[in-house]
Structure formats: C-alpha cells, structure tokens
Coordinates of N, CA and C in Angstrom, one line a residue:
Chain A
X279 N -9.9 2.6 11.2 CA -10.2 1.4 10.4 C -8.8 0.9 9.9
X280 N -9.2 -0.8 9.9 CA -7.8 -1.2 9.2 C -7.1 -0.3 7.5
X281 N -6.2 0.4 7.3 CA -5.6 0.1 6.0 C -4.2 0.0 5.7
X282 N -4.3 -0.5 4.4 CA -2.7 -1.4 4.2 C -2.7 -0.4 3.3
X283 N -1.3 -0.1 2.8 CA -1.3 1.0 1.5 C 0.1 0.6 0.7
X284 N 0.3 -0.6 -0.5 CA 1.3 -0.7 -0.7 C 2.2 0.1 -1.8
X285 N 2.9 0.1 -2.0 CA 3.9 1.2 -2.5 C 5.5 0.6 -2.9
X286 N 5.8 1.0 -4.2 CA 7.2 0.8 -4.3 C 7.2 -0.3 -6.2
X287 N 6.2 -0.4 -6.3 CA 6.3 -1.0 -7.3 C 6.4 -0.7 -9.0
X288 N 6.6 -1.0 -10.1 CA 7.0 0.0 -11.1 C 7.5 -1.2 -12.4
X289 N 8.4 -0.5 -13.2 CA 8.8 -1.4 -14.2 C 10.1 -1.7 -14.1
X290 N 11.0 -3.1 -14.1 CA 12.0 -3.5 -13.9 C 12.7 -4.2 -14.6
X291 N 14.1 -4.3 -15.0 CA 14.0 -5.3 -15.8 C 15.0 -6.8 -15.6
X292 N 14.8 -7.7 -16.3 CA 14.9 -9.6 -15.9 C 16.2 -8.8 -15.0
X293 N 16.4 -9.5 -13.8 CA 17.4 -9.7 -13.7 C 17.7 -8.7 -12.3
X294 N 16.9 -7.6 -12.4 CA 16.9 -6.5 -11.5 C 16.3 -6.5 -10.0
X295 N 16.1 -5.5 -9.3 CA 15.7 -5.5 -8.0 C 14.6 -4.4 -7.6
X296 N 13.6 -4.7 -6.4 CA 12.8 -4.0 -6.6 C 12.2 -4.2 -4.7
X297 N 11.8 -2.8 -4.3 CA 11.8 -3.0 -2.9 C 10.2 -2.9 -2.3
X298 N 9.6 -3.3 -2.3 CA 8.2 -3.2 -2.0 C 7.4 -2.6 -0.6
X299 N 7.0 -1.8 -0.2 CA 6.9 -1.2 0.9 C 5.4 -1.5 1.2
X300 N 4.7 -1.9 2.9 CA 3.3 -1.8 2.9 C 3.4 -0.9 4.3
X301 N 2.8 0.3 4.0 CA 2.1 1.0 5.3 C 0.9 0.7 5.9
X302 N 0.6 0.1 7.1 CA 0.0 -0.2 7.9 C -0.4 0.9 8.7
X303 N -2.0 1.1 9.1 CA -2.9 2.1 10.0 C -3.9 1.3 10.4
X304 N -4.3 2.0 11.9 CA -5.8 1.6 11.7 C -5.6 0.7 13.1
X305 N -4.5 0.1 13.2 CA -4.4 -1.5 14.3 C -2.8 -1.4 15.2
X306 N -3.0 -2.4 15.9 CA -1.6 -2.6 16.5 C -0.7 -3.3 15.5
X307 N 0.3 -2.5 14.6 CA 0.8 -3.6 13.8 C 1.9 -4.5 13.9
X308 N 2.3 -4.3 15.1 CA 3.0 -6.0 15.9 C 2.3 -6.6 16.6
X309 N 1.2 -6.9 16.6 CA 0.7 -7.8 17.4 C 0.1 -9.0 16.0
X310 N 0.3 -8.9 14.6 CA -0.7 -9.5 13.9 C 0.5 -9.9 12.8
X311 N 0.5 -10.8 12.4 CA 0.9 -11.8 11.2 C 1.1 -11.3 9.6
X312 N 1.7 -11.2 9.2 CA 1.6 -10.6 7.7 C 1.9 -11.3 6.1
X313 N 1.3 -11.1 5.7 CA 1.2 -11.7 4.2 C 1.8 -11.1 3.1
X314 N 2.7 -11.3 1.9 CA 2.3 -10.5 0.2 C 1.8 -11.6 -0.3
X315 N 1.1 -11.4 -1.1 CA -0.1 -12.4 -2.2 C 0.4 -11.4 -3.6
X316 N 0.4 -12.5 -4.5 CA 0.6 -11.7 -5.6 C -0.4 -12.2 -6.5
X317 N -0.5 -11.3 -7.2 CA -1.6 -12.3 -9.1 C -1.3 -11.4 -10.5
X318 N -0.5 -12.5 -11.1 CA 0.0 -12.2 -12.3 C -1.3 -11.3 -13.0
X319 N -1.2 -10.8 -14.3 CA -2.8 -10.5 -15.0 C -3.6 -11.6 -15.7
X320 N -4.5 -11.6 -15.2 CA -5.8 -12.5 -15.5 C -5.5 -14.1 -15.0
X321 N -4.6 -13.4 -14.1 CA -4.3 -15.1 -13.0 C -4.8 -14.9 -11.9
X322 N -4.8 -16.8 -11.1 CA -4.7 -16.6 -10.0 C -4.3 -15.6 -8.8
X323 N -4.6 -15.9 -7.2 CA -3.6 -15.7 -6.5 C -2.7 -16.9 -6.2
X324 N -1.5 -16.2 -6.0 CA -0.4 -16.8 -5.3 C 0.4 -16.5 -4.4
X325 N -0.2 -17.1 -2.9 CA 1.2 -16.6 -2.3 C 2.2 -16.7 -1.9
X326 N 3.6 -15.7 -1.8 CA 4.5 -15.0 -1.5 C 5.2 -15.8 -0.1
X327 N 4.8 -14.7 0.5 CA 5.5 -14.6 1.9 C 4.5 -14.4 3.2
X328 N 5.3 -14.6 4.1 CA 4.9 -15.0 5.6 C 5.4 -14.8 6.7
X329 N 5.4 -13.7 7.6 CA 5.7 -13.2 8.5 C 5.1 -13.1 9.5
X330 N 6.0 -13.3 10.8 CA 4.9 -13.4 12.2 C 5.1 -12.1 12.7
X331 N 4.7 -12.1 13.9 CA 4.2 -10.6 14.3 C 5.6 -10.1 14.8
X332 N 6.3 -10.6 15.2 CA 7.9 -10.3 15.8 C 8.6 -10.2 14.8
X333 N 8.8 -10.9 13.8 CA 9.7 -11.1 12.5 C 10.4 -12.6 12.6
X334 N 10.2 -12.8 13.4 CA 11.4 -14.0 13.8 C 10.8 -15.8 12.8
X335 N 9.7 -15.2 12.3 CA 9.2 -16.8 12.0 C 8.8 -16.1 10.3
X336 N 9.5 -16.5 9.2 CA 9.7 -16.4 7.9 C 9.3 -17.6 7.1
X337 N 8.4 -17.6 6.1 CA 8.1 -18.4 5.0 C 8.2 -18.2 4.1
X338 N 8.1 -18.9 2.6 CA 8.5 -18.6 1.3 C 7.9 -19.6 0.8
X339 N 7.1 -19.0 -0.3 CA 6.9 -19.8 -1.8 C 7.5 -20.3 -2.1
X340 N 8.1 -21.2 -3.1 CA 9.6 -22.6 -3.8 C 9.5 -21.2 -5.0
X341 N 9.2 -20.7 -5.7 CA 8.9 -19.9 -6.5 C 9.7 -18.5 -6.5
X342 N 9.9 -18.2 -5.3 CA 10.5 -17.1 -4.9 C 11.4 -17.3 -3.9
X343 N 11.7 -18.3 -3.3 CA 12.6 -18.6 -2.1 C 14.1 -18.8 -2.6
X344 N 14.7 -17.6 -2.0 CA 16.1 -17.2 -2.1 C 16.7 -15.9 -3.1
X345 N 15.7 -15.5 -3.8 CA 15.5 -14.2 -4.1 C 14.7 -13.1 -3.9
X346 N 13.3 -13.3 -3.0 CA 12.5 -12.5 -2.8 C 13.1 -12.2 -0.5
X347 N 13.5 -11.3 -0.1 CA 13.2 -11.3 1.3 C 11.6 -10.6 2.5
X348 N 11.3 -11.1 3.2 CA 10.3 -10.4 3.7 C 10.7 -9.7 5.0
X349 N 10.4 -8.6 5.0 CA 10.8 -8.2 6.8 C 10.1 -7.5 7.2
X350 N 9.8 -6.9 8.5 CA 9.1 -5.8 8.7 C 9.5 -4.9 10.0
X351 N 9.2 -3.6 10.0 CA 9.7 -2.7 10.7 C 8.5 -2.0 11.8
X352 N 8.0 -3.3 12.7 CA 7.0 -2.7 14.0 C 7.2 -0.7 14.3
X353 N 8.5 -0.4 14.9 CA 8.4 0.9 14.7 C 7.9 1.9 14.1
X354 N 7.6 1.2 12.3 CA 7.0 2.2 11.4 C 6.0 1.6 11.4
X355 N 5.4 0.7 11.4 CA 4.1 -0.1 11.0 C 4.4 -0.3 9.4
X356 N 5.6 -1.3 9.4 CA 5.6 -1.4 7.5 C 6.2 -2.6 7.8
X357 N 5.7 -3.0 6.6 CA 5.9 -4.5 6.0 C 7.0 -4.3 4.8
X358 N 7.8 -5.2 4.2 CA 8.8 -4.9 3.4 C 8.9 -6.3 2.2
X359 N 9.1 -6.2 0.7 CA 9.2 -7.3 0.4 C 10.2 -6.8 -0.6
X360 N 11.6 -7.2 -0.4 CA 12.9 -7.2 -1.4 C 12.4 -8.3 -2.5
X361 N 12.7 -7.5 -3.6 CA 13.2 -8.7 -4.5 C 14.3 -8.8 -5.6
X362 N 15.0 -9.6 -5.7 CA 15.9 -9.6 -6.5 C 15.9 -10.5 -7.5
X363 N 16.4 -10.2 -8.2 CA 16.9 -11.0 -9.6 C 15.3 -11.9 -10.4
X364 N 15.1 -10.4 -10.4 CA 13.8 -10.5 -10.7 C 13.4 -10.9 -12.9
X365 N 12.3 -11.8 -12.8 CA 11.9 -12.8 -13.7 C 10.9 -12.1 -14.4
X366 N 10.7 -12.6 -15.7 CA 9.2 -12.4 -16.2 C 8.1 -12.6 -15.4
X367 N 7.7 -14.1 -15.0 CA 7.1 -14.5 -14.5 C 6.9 -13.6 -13.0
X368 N 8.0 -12.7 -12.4 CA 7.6 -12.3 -11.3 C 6.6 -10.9 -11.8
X369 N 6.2 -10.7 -12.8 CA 5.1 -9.8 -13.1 C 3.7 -10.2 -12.4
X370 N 3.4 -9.0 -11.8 CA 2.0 -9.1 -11.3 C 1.4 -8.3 -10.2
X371 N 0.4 -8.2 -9.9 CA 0.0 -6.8 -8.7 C 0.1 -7.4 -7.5
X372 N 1.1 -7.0 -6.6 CA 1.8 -8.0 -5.5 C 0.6 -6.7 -4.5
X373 N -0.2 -7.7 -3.4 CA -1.2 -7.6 -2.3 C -0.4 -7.9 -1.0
X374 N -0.2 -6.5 0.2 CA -0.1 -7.2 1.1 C -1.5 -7.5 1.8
X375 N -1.4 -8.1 3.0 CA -2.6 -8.8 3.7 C -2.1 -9.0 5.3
X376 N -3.0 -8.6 5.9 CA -3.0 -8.9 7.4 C -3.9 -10.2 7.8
X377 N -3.4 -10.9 8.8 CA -4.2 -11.9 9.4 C -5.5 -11.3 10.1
X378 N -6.6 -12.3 10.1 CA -8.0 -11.8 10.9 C -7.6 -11.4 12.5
X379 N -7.2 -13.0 12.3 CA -7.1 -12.7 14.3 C -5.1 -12.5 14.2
X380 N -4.8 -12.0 15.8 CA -3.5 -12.4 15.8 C -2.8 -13.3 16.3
X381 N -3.4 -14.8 16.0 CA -2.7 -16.0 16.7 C -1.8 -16.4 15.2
X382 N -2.0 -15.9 14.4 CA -1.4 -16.3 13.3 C -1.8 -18.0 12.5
X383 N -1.3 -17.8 11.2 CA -1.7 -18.9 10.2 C -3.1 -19.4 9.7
X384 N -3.8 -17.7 10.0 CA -5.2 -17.4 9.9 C -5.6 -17.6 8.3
X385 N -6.7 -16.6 8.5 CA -7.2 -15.8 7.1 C -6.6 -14.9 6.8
X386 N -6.8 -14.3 5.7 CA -6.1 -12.7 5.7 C -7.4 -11.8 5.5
X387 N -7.6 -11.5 6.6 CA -8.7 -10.0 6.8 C -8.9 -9.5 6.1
X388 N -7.6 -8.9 5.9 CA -7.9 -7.7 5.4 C -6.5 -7.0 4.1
X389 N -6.7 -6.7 3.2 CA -5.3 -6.3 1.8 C -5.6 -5.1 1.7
X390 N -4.3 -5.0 0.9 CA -4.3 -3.5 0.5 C -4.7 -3.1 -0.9
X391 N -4.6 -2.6 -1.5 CA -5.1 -2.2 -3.1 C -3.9 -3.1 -4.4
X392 N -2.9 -3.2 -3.7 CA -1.8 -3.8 -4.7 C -1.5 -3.0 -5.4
X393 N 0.1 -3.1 -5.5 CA 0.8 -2.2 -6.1 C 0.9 -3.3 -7.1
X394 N 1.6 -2.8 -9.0 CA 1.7 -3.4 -10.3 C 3.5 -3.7 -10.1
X395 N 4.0 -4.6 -10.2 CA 5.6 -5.1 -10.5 C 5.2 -5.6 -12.1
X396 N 6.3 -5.1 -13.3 CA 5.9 -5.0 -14.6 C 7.8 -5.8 -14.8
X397 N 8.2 -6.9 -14.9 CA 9.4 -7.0 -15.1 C 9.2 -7.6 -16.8
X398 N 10.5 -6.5 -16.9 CA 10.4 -6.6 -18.9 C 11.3 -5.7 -19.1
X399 N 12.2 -6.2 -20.6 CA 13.5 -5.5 -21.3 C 12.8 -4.5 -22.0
Chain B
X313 N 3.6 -30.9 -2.7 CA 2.9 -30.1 -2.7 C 1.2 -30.1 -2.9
X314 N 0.4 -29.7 -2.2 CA -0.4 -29.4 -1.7 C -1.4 -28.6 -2.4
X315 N -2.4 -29.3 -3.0 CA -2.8 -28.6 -4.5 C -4.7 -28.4 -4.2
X316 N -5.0 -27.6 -4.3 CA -6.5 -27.1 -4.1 C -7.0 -26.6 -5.4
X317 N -8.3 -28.0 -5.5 CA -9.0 -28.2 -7.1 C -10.2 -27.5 -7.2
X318 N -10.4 -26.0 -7.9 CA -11.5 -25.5 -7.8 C -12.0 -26.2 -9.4
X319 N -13.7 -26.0 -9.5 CA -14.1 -25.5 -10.9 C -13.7 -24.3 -11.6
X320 N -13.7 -24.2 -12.8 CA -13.2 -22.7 -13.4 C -14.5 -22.0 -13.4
X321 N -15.9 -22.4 -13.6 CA -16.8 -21.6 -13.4 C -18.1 -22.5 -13.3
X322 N -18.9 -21.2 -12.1 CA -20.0 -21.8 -12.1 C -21.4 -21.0 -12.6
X323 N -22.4 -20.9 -12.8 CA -23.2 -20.2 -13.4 C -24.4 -20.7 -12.5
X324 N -24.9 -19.2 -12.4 CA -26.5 -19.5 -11.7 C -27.3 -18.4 -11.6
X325 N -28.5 -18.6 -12.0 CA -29.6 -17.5 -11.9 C -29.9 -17.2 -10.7
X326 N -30.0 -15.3 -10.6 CA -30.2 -14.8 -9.4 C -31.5 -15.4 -8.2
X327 N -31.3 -15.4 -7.6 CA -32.2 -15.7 -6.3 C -32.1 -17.1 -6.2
X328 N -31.4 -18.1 -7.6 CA -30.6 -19.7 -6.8 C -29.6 -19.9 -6.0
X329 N -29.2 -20.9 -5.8 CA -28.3 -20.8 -5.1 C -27.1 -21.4 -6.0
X330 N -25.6 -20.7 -5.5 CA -25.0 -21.4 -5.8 C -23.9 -22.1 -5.2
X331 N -22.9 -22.9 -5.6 CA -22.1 -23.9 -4.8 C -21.1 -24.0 -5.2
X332 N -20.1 -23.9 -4.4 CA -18.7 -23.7 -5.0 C -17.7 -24.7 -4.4
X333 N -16.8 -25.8 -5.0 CA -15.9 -26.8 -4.7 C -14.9 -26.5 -4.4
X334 N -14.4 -26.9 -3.5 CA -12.6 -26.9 -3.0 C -12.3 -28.2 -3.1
X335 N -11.4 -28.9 -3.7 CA -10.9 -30.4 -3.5 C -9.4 -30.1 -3.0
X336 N -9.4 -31.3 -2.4 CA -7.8 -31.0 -1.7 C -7.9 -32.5 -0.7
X337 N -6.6 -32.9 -0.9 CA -6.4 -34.7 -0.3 C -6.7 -34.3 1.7
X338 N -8.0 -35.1 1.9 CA -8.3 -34.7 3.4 C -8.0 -33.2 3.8
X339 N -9.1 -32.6 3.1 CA -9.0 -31.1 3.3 C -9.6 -31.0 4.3
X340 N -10.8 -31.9 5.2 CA -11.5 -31.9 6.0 C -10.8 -31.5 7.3
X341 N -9.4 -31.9 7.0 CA -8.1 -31.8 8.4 C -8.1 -30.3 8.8
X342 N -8.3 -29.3 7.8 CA -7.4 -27.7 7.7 C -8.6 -26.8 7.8
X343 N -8.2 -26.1 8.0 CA -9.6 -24.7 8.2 C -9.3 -24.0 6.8
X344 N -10.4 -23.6 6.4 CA -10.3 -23.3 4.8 C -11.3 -21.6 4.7
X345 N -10.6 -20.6 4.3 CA -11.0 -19.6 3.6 C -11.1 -19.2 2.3
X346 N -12.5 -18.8 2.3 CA -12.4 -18.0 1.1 C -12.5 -17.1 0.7
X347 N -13.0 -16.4 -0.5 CA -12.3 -14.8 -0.5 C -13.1 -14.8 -2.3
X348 N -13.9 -13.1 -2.3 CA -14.2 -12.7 -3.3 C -13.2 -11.5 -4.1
X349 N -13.3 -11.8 -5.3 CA -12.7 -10.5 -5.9 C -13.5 -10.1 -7.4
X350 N -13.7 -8.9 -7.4 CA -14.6 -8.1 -8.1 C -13.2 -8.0 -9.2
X351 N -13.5 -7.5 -10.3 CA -12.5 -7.3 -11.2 C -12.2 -5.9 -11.1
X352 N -10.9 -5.3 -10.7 CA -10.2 -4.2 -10.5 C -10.1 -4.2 -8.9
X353 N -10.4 -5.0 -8.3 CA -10.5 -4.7 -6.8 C -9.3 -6.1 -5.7
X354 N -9.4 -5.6 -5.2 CA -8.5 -6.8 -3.6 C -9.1 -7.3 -3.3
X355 N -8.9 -9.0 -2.8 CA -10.1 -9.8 -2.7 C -10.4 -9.4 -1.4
X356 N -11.8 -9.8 -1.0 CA -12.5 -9.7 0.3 C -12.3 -11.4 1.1
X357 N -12.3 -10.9 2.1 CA -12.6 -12.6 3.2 C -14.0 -12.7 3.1
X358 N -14.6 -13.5 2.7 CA -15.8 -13.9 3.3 C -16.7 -14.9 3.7
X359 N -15.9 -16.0 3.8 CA -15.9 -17.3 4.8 C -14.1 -17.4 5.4
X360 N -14.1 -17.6 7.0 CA -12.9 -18.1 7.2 C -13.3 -19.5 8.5
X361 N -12.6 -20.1 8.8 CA -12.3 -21.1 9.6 C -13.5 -22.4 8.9
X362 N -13.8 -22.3 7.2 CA -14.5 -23.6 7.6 C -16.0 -22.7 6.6
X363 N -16.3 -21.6 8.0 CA -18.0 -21.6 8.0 C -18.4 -20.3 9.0
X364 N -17.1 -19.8 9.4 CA -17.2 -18.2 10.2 C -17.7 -17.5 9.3
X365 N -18.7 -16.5 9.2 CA -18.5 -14.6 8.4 C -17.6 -14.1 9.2
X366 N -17.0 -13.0 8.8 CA -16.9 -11.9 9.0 C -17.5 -10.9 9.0
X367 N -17.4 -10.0 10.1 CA -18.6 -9.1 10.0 C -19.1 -8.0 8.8
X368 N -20.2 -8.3 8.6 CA -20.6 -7.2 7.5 C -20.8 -8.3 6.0
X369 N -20.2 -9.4 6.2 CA -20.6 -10.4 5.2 C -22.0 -10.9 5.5
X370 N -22.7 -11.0 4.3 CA -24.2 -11.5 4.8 C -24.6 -12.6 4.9
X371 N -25.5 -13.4 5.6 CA -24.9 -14.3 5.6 C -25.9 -15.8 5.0
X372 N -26.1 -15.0 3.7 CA -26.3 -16.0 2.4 C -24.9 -16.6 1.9
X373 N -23.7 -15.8 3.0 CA -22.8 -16.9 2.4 C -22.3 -17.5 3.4
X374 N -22.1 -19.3 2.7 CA -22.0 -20.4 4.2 C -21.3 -21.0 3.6
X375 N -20.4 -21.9 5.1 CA -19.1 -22.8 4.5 C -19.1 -24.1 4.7
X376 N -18.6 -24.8 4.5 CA -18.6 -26.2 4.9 C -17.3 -26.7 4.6
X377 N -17.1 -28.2 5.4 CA -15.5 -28.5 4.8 C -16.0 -30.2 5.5
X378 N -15.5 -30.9 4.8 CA -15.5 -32.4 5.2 C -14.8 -33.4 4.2
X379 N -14.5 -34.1 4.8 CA -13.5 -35.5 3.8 C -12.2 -34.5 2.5
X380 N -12.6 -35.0 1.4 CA -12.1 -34.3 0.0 C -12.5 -33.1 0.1
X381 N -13.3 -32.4 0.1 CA -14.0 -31.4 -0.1 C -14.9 -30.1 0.7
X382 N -14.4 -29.3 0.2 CA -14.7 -27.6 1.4 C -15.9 -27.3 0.1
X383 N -16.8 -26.6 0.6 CA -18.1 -26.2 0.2 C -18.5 -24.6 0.4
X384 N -18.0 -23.6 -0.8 CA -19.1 -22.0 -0.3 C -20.2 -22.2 -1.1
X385 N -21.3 -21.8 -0.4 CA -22.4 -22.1 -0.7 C -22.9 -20.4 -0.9
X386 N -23.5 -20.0 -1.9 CA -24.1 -18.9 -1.8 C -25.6 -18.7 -1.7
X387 N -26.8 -18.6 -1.0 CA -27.8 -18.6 -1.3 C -28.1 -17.3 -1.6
X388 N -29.7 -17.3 -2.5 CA -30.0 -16.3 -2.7 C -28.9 -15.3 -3.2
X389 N -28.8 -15.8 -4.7 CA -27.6 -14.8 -5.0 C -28.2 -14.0 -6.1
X390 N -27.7 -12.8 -5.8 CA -27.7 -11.6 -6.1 C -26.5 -11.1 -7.6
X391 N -27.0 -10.2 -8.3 CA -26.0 -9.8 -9.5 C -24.6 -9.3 -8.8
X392 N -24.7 -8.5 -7.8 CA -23.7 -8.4 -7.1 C -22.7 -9.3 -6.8
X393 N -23.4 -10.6 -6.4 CA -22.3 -12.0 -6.7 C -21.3 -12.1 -7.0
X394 N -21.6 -11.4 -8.7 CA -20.9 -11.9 -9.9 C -19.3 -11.3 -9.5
X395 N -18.6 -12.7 -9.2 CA -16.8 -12.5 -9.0 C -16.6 -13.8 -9.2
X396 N -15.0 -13.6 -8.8 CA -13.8 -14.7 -8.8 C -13.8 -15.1 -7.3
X397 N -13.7 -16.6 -7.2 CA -14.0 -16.7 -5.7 C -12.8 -17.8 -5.1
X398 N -12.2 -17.4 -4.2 CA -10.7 -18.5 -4.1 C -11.2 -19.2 -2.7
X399 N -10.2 -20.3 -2.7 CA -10.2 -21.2 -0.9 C -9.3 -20.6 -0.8
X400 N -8.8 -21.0 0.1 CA -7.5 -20.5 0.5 C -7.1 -22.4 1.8
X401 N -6.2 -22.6 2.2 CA -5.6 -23.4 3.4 C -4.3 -23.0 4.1
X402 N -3.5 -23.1 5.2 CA -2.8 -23.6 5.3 C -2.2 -24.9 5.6
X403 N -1.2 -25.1 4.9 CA -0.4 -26.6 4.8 C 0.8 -26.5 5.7
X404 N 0.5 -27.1 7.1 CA 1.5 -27.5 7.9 C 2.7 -28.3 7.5
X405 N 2.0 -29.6 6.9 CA 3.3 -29.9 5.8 C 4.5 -29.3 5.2
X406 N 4.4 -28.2 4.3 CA 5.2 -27.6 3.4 C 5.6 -26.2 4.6
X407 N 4.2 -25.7 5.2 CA 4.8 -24.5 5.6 C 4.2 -23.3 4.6
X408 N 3.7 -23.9 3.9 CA 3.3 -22.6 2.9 C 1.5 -22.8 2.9
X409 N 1.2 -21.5 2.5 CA -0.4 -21.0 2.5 C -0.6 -21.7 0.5
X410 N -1.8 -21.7 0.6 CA -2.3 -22.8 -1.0 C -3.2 -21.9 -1.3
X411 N -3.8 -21.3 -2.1 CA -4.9 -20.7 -2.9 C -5.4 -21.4 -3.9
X412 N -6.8 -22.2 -3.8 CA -7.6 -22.8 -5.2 C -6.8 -22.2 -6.1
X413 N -7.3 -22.8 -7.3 CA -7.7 -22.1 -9.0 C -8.5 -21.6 -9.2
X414 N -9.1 -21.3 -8.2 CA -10.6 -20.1 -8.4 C -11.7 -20.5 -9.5
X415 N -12.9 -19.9 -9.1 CA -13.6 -19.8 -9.7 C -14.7 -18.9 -10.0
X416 N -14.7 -18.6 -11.2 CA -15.9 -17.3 -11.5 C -17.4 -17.6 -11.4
X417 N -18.1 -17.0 -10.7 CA -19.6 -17.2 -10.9 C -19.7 -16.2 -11.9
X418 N -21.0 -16.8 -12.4 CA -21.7 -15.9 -13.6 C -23.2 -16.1 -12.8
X419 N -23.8 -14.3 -13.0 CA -25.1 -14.8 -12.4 C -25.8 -14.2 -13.9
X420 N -26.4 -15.5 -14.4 CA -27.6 -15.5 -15.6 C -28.6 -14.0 -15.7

C-alpha cells in the first residue's frame, strides 16, 4: 500500500535552515508527481511545492519562492524540501502528497502524517 | 492570483444532506478536488476531477462544478462527517495549486 513517511522537522530559529525529508513505499515513485502542503495551527492548507515525476518541472508558492527548494531522489524514493531563512510564519505541519494518477497536475491521493516545523527565538 | 471562496461553516442534522460551496472566477473551466480532514489527521481525497470518488469513498459524497461555483454535496450524513473540508484547483495561469478557506461541518 501507498505510504509517505515525512521526517526532518523540529524547532528552528527566524532566519535558519531546515531540511525536510519524505520516504515513499508502496508504488513506483518516479513515475508520479509530488507535492509539500503545509498548515500553519488551526489554519488552512497551503501549498508549497511542485514536482514532476523526473524532477525537471518545479513550482513554488510567492510565499516561499527563493528560499524554500524542492527535489527529489527517484533512486531512494524520497522527496526533499530545503528551507532556508526560515520565518515565523513558516511554522506549521508541512504534508507531503502524491498525485492520484501519474499524468500529473492531479489531486493528491494520497499524504503522509506531517512532520511539525516550529520556527521561534 | 487565483482565490477559492469557501463558507467557514456549515451545519446539518444527521441523515440531511449537506452542501458545500467553492467560488472561484469561472471555476467551471478547472477540475476541482476536495479533501476531508478530521482534527489530528492528513486530509483525505474524496471527490477529485469535478465528481470522481476514489475508491473506498462512499458514495453519499458527490461533486459538481459549473459557472462560479464547484458543489460537495454530502447526503445522508453521518456523525462521522463531522470535519474540515477543502476544494482544491489547479491554476494554469499562475502555475500554482489553490486550496479554498475550508469549511467545517457540524453535524447537529
């Protein structure tokens, strides 16, 4: 069965870096589209980032674009989300998410439990 | 930018139905998902392209999407219901994915 298992998240503070890891099982995970979704507490979702199944086709939130990177490592079945120069506002339980189908610019199937990013002095 | 208008909440007695709004300028154009989330949990897909389930979704829940406005409809709702429920689009325009403002059902 599909699971995402993310990892890497913790307490940081303004200004810092922080490297977000999602382990993928269960599927072919180059062949399918990838997501982080985040939601601050007692917020919305908002998403992040956007990844095609090769790596080659990258999106970004205005929010996060030029300090957050997405990549991912087909070999391991992991998804990656760098972030830097990290804000208050980037507080929140960051979700990755796979696409349903793999033509991409889908739905997201299927997330992982979410890891907590806590940025604070 | 590309803005998706939920209600903040809707309320309905079990075994009614209830109805949930997406607004968004000619949303009718985009295929529209949506997604439950229980409180402490990762949201679930449970409408995508419109008015698809996914499997294992039941299927008291239905979608709709036309002009201004995408439509989850739940019939026959159950306490179990009771979540936060998002649209979701993507916007070819900007390039980026849009999530409503969600909305919580309360089942009475």
């Amino acid at each position: 069965q599909v699971q995402l298992v993310e990892s890497g998240g913790g307490l940081v503070k303004p200004g810092g870096s922080l490297r977000l890891s999602c382990a993928a099982s269960g599927f072919t995970f180059s062949d399918y589209y990838m997501s982080w979704i985040r939601q601050a507490p007692g917020k919305g979702l908002e998403w992040v980032s956007y990844i095609s199944s090769s790596g080659s086709t990258i999106y970004y939130a205005d929010s996060v674009k030029g300090r957050f990177t997405i990549s991912r490592d087909n070999a391991k079945n992991s998804l990656y989300l760098q972030m830097n120069s990290l804000r208050a506002e980037d507080t929140a339980v960051y979700y990755c998410a796979r696409d349903r189908g793999s033509s991409g610019w889908g739905a997201c199937g299927y997330w992982g439990q979410g890891t907590l990013v806590t940025v604070s002095s | 930018s590309y803005v998706l208008t939920q209600p903040p909440s809707v309320s309905v007695a079990p075994g009614q139905t209830a109805r949930i709004t997406c607004g968004g300028n000619n949303i009718g154009s985009k295929s529209v998902h949506w997604y439950q989330q229980k409180p402490g949990q990762a949201p679930v897909l449970v409408v995508y392209d419109d008015s698809d389930r996914p499997s294992g979704i039941p299927e008291r829940f239905s979608g709709s999407n036309s002009g201004n406005t995408a439509t989850l409809t739940i019939s026959r709702v159950e306490a179990g219901d009771e979540a936060d429920y998002y649209c979701q689009v993507w916007d070819s325009s900007s390039d980026h994915y849009v999530f409503g403002t969600g909305t919580k059902v309360t089942v009475l």
